[in-house]
Short mmCIF file of C-alpha atoms in Angstrom, two decimals:
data_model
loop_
_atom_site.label_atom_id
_atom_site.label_comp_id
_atom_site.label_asym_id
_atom_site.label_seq_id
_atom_site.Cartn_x
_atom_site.Cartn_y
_atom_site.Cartn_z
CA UNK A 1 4.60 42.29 104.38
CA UNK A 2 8.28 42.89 104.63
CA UNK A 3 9.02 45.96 106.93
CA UNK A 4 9.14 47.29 110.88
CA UNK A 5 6.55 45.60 113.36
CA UNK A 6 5.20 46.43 116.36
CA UNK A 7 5.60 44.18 119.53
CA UNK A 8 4.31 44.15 122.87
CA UNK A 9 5.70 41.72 125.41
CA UNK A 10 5.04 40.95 128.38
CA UNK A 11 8.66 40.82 130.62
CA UNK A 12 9.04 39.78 133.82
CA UNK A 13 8.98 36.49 136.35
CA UNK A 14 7.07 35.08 139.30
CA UNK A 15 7.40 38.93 141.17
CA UNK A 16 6.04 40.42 138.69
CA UNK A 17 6.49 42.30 135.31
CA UNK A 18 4.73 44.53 132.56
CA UNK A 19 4.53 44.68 128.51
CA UNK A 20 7.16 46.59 126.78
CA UNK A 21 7.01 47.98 123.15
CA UNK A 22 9.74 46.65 120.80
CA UNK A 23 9.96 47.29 116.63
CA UNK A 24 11.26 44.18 114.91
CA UNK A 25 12.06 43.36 111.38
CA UNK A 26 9.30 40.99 109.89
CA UNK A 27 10.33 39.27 106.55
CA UNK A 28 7.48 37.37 104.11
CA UNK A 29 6.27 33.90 105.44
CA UNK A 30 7.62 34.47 109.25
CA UNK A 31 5.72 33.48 112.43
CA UNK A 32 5.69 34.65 115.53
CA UNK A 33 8.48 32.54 116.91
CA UNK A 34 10.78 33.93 113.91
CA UNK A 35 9.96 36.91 114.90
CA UNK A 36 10.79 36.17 118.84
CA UNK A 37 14.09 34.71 117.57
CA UNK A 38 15.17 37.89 116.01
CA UNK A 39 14.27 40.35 119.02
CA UNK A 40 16.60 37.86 121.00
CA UNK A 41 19.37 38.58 118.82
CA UNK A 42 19.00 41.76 118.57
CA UNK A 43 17.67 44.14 121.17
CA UNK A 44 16.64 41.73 123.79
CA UNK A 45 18.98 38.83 124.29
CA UNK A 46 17.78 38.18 127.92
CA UNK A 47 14.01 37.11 126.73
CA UNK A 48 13.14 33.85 127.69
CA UNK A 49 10.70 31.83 125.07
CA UNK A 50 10.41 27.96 125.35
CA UNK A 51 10.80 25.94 122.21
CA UNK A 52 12.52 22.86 120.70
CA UNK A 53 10.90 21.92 117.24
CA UNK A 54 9.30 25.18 115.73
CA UNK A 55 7.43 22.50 113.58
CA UNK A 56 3.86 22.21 115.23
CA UNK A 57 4.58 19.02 117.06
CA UNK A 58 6.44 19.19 120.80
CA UNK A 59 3.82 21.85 121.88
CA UNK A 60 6.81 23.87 124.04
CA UNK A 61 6.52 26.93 122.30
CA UNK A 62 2.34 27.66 123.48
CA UNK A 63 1.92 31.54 123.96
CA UNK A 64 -0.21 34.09 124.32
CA UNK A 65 -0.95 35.85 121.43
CA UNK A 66 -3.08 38.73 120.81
CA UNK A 67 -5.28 37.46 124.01
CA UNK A 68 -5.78 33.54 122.78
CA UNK A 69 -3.53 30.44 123.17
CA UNK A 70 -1.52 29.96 120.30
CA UNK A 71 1.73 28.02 118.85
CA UNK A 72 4.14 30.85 118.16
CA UNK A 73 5.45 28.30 115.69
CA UNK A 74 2.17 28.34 113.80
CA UNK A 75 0.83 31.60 114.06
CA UNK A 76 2.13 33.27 110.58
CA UNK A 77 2.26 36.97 110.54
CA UNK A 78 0.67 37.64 107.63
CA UNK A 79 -2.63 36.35 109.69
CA UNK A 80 -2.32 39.95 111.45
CA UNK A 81 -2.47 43.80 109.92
CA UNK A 82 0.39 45.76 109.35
CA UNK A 83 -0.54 48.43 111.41
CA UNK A 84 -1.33 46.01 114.19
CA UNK A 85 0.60 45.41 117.38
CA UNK A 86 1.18 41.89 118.12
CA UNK A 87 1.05 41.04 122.05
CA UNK A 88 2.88 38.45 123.33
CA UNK A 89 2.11 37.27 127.06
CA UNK A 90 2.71 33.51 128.79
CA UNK A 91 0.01 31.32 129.27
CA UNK A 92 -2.45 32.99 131.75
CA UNK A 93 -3.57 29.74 133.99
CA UNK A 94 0.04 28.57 134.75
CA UNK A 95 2.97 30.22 137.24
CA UNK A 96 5.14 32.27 135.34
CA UNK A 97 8.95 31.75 135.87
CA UNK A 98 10.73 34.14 133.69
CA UNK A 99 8.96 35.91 130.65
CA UNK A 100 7.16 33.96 128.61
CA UNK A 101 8.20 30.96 130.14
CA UNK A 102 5.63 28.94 132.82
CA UNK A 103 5.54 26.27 134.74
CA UNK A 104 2.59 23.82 133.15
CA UNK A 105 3.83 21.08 136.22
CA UNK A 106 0.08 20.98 136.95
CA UNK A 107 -0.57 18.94 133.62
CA UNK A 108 2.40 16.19 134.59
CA UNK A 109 0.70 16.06 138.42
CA UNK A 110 -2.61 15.57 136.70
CA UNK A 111 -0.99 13.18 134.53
CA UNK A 112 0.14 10.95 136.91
CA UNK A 113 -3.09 10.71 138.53
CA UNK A 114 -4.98 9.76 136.00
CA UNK A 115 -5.12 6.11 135.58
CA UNK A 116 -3.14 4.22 133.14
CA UNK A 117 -4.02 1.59 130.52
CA UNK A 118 -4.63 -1.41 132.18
CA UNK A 119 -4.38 -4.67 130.01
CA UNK A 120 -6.19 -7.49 129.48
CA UNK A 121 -5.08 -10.45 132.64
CA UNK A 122 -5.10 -13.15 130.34
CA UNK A 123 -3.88 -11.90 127.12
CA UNK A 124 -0.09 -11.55 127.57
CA UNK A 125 1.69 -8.75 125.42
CA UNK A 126 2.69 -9.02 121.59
CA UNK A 127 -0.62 -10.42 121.61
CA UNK A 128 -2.91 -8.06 121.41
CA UNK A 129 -5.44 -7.58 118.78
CA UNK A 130 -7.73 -5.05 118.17
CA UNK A 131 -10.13 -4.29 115.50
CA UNK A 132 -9.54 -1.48 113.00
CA UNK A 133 -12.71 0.31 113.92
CA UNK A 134 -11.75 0.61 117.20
CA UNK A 135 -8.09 1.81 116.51
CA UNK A 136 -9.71 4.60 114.80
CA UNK A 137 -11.98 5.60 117.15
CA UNK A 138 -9.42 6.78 119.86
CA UNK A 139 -6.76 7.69 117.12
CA UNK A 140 -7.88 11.44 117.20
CA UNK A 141 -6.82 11.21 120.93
CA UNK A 142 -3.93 10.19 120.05
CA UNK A 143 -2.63 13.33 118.02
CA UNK A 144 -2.38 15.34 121.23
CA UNK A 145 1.21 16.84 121.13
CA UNK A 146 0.50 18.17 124.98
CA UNK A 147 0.90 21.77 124.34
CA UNK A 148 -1.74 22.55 126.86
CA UNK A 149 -3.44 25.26 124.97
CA UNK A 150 -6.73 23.48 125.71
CA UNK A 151 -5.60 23.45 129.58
CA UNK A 152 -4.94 26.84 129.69
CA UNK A 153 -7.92 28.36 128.02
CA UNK A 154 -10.54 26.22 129.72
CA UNK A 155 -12.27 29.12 132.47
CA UNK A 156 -12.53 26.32 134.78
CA UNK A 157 -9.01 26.90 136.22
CA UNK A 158 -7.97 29.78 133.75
CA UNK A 159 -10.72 32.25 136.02
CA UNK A 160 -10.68 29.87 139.30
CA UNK A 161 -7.51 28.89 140.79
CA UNK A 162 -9.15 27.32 143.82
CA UNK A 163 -10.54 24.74 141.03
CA UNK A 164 -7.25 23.28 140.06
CA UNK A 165 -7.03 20.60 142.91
CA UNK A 166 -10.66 18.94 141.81
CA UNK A 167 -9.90 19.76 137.94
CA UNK A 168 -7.87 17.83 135.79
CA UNK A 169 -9.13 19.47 132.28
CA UNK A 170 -9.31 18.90 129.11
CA UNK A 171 -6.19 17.09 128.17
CA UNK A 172 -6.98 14.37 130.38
CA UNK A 173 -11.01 14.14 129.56
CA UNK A 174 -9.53 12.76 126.37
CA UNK A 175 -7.40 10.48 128.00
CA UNK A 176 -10.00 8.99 129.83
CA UNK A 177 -12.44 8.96 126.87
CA UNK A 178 -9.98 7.30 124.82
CA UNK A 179 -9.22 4.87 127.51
CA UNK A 180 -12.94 4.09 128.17
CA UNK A 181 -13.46 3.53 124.28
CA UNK A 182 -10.36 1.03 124.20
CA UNK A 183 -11.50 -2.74 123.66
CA UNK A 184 -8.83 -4.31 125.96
CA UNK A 185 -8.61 -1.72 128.81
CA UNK A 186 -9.28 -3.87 132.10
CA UNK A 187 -11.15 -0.93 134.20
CA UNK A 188 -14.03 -0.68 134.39
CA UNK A 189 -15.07 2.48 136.04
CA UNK A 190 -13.46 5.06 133.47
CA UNK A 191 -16.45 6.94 133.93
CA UNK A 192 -17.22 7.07 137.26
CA UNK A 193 -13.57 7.82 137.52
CA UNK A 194 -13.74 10.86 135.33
CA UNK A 195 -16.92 12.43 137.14
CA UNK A 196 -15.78 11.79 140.51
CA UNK A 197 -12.00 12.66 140.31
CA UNK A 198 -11.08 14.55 137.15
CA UNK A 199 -14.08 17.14 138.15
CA UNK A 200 -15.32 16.22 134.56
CA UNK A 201 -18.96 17.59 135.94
CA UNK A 202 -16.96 21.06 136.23
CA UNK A 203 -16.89 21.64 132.38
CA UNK A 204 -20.15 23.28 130.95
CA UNK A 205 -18.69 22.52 126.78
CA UNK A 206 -18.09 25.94 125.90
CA UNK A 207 -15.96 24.43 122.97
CA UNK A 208 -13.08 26.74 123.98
CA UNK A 209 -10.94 23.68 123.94
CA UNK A 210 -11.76 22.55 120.86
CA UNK A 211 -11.54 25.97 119.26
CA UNK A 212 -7.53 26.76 120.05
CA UNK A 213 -6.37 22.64 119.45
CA UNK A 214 -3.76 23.24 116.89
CA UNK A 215 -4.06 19.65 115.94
CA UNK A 216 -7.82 20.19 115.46
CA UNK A 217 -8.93 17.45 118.02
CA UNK A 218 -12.82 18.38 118.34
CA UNK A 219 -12.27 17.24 122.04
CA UNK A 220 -15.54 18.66 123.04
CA UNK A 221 -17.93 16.62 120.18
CA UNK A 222 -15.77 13.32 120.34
CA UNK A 223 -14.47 13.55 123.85
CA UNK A 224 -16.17 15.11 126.66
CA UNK A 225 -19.80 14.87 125.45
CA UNK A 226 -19.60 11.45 125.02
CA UNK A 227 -17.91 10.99 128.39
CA UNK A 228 -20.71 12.93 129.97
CA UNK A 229 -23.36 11.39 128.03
CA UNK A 230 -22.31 8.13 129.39
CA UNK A 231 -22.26 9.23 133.65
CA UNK A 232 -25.57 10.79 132.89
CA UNK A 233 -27.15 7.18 131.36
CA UNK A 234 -25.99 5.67 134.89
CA UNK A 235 -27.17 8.62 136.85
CA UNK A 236 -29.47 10.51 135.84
CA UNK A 237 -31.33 8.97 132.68
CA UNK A 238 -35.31 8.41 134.25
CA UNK A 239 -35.69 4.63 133.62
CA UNK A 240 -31.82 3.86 134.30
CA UNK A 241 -32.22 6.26 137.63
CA UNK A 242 -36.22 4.80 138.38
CA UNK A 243 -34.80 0.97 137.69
CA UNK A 244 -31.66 1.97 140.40
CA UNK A 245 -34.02 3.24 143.02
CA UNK A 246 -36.36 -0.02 142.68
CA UNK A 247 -33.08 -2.52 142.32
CA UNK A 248 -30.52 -1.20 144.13
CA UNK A 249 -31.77 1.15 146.68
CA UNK A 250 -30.02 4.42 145.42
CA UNK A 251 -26.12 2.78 145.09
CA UNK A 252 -24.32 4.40 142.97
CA UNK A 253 -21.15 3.42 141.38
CA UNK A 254 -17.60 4.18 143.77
CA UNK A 255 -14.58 4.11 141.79
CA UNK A 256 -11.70 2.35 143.43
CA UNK A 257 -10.26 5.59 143.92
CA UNK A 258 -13.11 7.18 145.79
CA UNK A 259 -13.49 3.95 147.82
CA UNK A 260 -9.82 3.77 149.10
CA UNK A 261 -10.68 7.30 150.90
CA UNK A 262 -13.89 5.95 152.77
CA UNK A 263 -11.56 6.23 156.06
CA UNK A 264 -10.31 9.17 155.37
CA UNK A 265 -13.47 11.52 155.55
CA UNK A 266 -13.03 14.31 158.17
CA UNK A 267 -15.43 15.13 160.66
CA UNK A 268 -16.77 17.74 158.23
CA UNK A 269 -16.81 15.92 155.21
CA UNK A 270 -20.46 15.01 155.79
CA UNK A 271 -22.30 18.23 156.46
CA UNK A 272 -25.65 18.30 156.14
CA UNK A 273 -26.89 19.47 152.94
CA UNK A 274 -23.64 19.70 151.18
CA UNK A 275 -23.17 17.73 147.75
CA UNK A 276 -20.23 16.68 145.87
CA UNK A 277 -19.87 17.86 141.87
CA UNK A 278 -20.00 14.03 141.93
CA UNK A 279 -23.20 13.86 143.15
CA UNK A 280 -26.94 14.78 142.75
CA UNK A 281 -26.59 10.90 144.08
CA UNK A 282 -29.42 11.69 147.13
CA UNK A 283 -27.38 9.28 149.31
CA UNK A 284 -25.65 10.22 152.11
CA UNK A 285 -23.23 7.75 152.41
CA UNK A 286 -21.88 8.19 148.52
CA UNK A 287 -21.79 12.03 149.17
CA UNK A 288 -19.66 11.39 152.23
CA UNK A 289 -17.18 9.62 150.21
CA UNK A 290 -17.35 11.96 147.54
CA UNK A 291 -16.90 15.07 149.72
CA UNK A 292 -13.69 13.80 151.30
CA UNK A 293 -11.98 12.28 148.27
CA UNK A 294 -13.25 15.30 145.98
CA UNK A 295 -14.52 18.04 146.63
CA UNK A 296 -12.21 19.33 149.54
CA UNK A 297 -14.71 20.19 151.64
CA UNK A 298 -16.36 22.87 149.12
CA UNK A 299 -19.88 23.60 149.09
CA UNK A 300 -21.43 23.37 145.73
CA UNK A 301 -25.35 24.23 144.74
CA UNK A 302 -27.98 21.73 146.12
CA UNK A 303 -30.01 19.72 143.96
CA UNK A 304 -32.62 21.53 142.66
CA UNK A 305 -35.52 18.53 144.16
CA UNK A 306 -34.90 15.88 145.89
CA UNK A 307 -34.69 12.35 144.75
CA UNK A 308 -37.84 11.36 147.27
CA UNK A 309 -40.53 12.84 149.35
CA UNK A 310 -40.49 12.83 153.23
CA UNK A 311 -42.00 9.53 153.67
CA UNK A 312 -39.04 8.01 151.37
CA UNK A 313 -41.19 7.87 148.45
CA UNK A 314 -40.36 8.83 144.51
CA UNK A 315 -42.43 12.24 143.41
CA UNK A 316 -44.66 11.82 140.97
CA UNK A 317 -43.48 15.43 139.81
CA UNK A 318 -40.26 13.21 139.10
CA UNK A 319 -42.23 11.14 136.30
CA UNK A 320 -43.74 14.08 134.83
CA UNK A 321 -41.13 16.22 134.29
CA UNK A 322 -40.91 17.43 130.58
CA UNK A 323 -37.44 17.22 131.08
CA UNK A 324 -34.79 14.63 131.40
CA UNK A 325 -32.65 16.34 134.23
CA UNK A 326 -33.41 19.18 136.49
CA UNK A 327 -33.83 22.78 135.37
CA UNK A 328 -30.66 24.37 134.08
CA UNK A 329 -28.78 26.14 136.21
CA UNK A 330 -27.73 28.77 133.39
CA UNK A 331 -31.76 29.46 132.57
CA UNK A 332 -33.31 28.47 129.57
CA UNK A 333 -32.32 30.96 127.80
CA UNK A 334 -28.90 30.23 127.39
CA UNK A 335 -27.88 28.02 124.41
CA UNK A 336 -24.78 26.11 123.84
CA UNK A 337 -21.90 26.33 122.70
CA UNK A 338 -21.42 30.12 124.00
CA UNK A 339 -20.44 32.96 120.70
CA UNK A 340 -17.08 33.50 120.56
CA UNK A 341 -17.71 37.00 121.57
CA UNK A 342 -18.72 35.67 124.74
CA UNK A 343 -15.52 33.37 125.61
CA UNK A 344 -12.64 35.62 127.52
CA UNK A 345 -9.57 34.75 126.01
CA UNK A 346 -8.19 38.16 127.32
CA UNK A 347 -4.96 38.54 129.19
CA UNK A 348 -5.37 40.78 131.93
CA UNK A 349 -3.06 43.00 131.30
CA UNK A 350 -2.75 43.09 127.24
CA UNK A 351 -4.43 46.55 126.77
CA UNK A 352 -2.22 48.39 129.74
CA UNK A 353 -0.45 51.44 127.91
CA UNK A 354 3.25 51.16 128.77
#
């Protein structure tokens, strides 16, 4: 194990850069970030790496390595073949600044917009009391040491840059998921929140998160799915949708957020036609709302049927459907979660020759 290396490295900052070759001594039971350390003391002392604990648990020193997110703190060389070149690039989604440092402040904007723990009015604090079941339940959220691996792999914003404003990602699906499950969180609207802000509708559970989570969070299974499974009971379930159309005459749930903007909607916030990733909602007024508190004016497919016929009546096509929802929009012959051979964890320029 003990012997030269090969390294490629991507050097540069926001201007621009390229990968450059280095050979680096690689002793038994090393990882990456040993191996970074050495090259800076020895033929590159200007290479900037972010890192602070080298023990698994900060996050700082995230990486791109061989193509996929990755500690360099955890990633041991002896998971690679001697003969094989080890890339290093910085994480593809975010702003580089100098090497492989980036700037993740997207995660702390997203942060602050997502909604904090409200408690209880009439329970005052030091008294709070939970049961164990449902400590454990959101505990699993809790491990997340904010390395944004899961924020940088997710194609969402990794392929789509335009996305980022409507996208929060997966970090903060968890947050709201383990905020939604929490017995003496005051708000109500979690949810709603989640679809109609965070852009939760966006994600189509590849499991790419879940797969490069060093802390093993399955925040696909016991995250996101639920989180969707729970907008789609209050929008699009038959009986829950059938009973809402009887009952309420097609409201659908505004979160506070999303209400605060009703003012705000710009003259062409309210096209004709155009739907919100909120949506699928068939009323006009919601997809106003939506449009100019979320979707910034981007037009995203129509539904595939409407809700109701001309005359303002319900389909009996929608009763018969063999289907719960519409048709997929991927075609039924696409299965989830996608082979791994299928998910680009490539960085665009890893294979260049230098």
């Amino acid at each position: 194990m003990s012997g030269k290396r090969q390294f490629r490295i991507w050097r540069g900052d926001e201007s621009g850069g390229d990968l450059q070759d280095y050979m680096v001594e690689v002793n038994e039971g090393e990882v990456v970030l040993d191996v970074i350390h050495r090259l800076q003391a020895t033929d590159a002392p200007d290479l900037a790496c972010r890192w602070n604990c080298k023990a698994g648990k900060c996050g700082s020193c995230s990486m791109e390595i061989n193509g996929k997110p990755r500690l360099g703190c955890m990633t041991r060389m002896s998971t690679f073949g001697d003969d094989e070149t080890v890339t290093v690039t910085p994480l593809r989604t975010f702003p580089v600044i100098r090497d492989l440092v980036t700037d993740v402040s997207f995660n702390y904007e997203k942060a602050r917009e997502t909604p904090a723990f409200a408690p209880p009015a009439d329970v005052a604090p030091g008294d709070y009391r939970m049961q164990q079941v449902d400590v454990e339940r959101s505990q699993e959220f809790r491990k997340c040491i904010e390395c944004f691996l899961c924020q940088t792999v997710c194609h969402v914003i990794r392929d789509h840059e335009e996305n980022k404003q409507a996208f929060s990602g997966p970090r903060y699906f968890i947050r709201a998921a383990e905020l939604d499950m929490h017995p003496l969180d005051a708000r109500t609207d979690r949810k709603e929140y989640a679809q109609a802000e965070q852009g939760l509708g966006f994600c189509n559970i590849t499991k790419c998160c879940t797969e490069v989570c060093p802390e093993h969070i399955k925040i696909t299974d016991n995250g996101i799915i639920p989180m969707k499974e729970r907008v789609v009971d209050r929008r699009y379930d038959p009986l829950v949708w059938l009973g809402s159309k009887i009952f309420r005459r097609g409201e659908t749930p505004q979160t506070s957020v999303t209400t605060a903007r009703q003012g705000s909607a710009t003259p062409g916030s309210a096209r004709g036609g155009v739907h919100s990733h909120a949506g699928g909602s068939h009323d006009s007024r919601a997809e106003a709302q939506a449009q100019s508190g979320v979707n910034w004016h981007r037009e995203v497919p129509h539904p595939t049927a409407p809700a109701v016929d001309d005359r303002g009546k319900l389909p009996l096509t929608e009763l018969t459907f063999d289907r719960a929802a519409a048709p997929s929009p991927f075609g039924d012959d696409v299965t989830f979660p996608l082979p791994p051979e299928h998910l680009n964890f490539a960085h665009p320029e890893q294979d260049n020759k230098h």
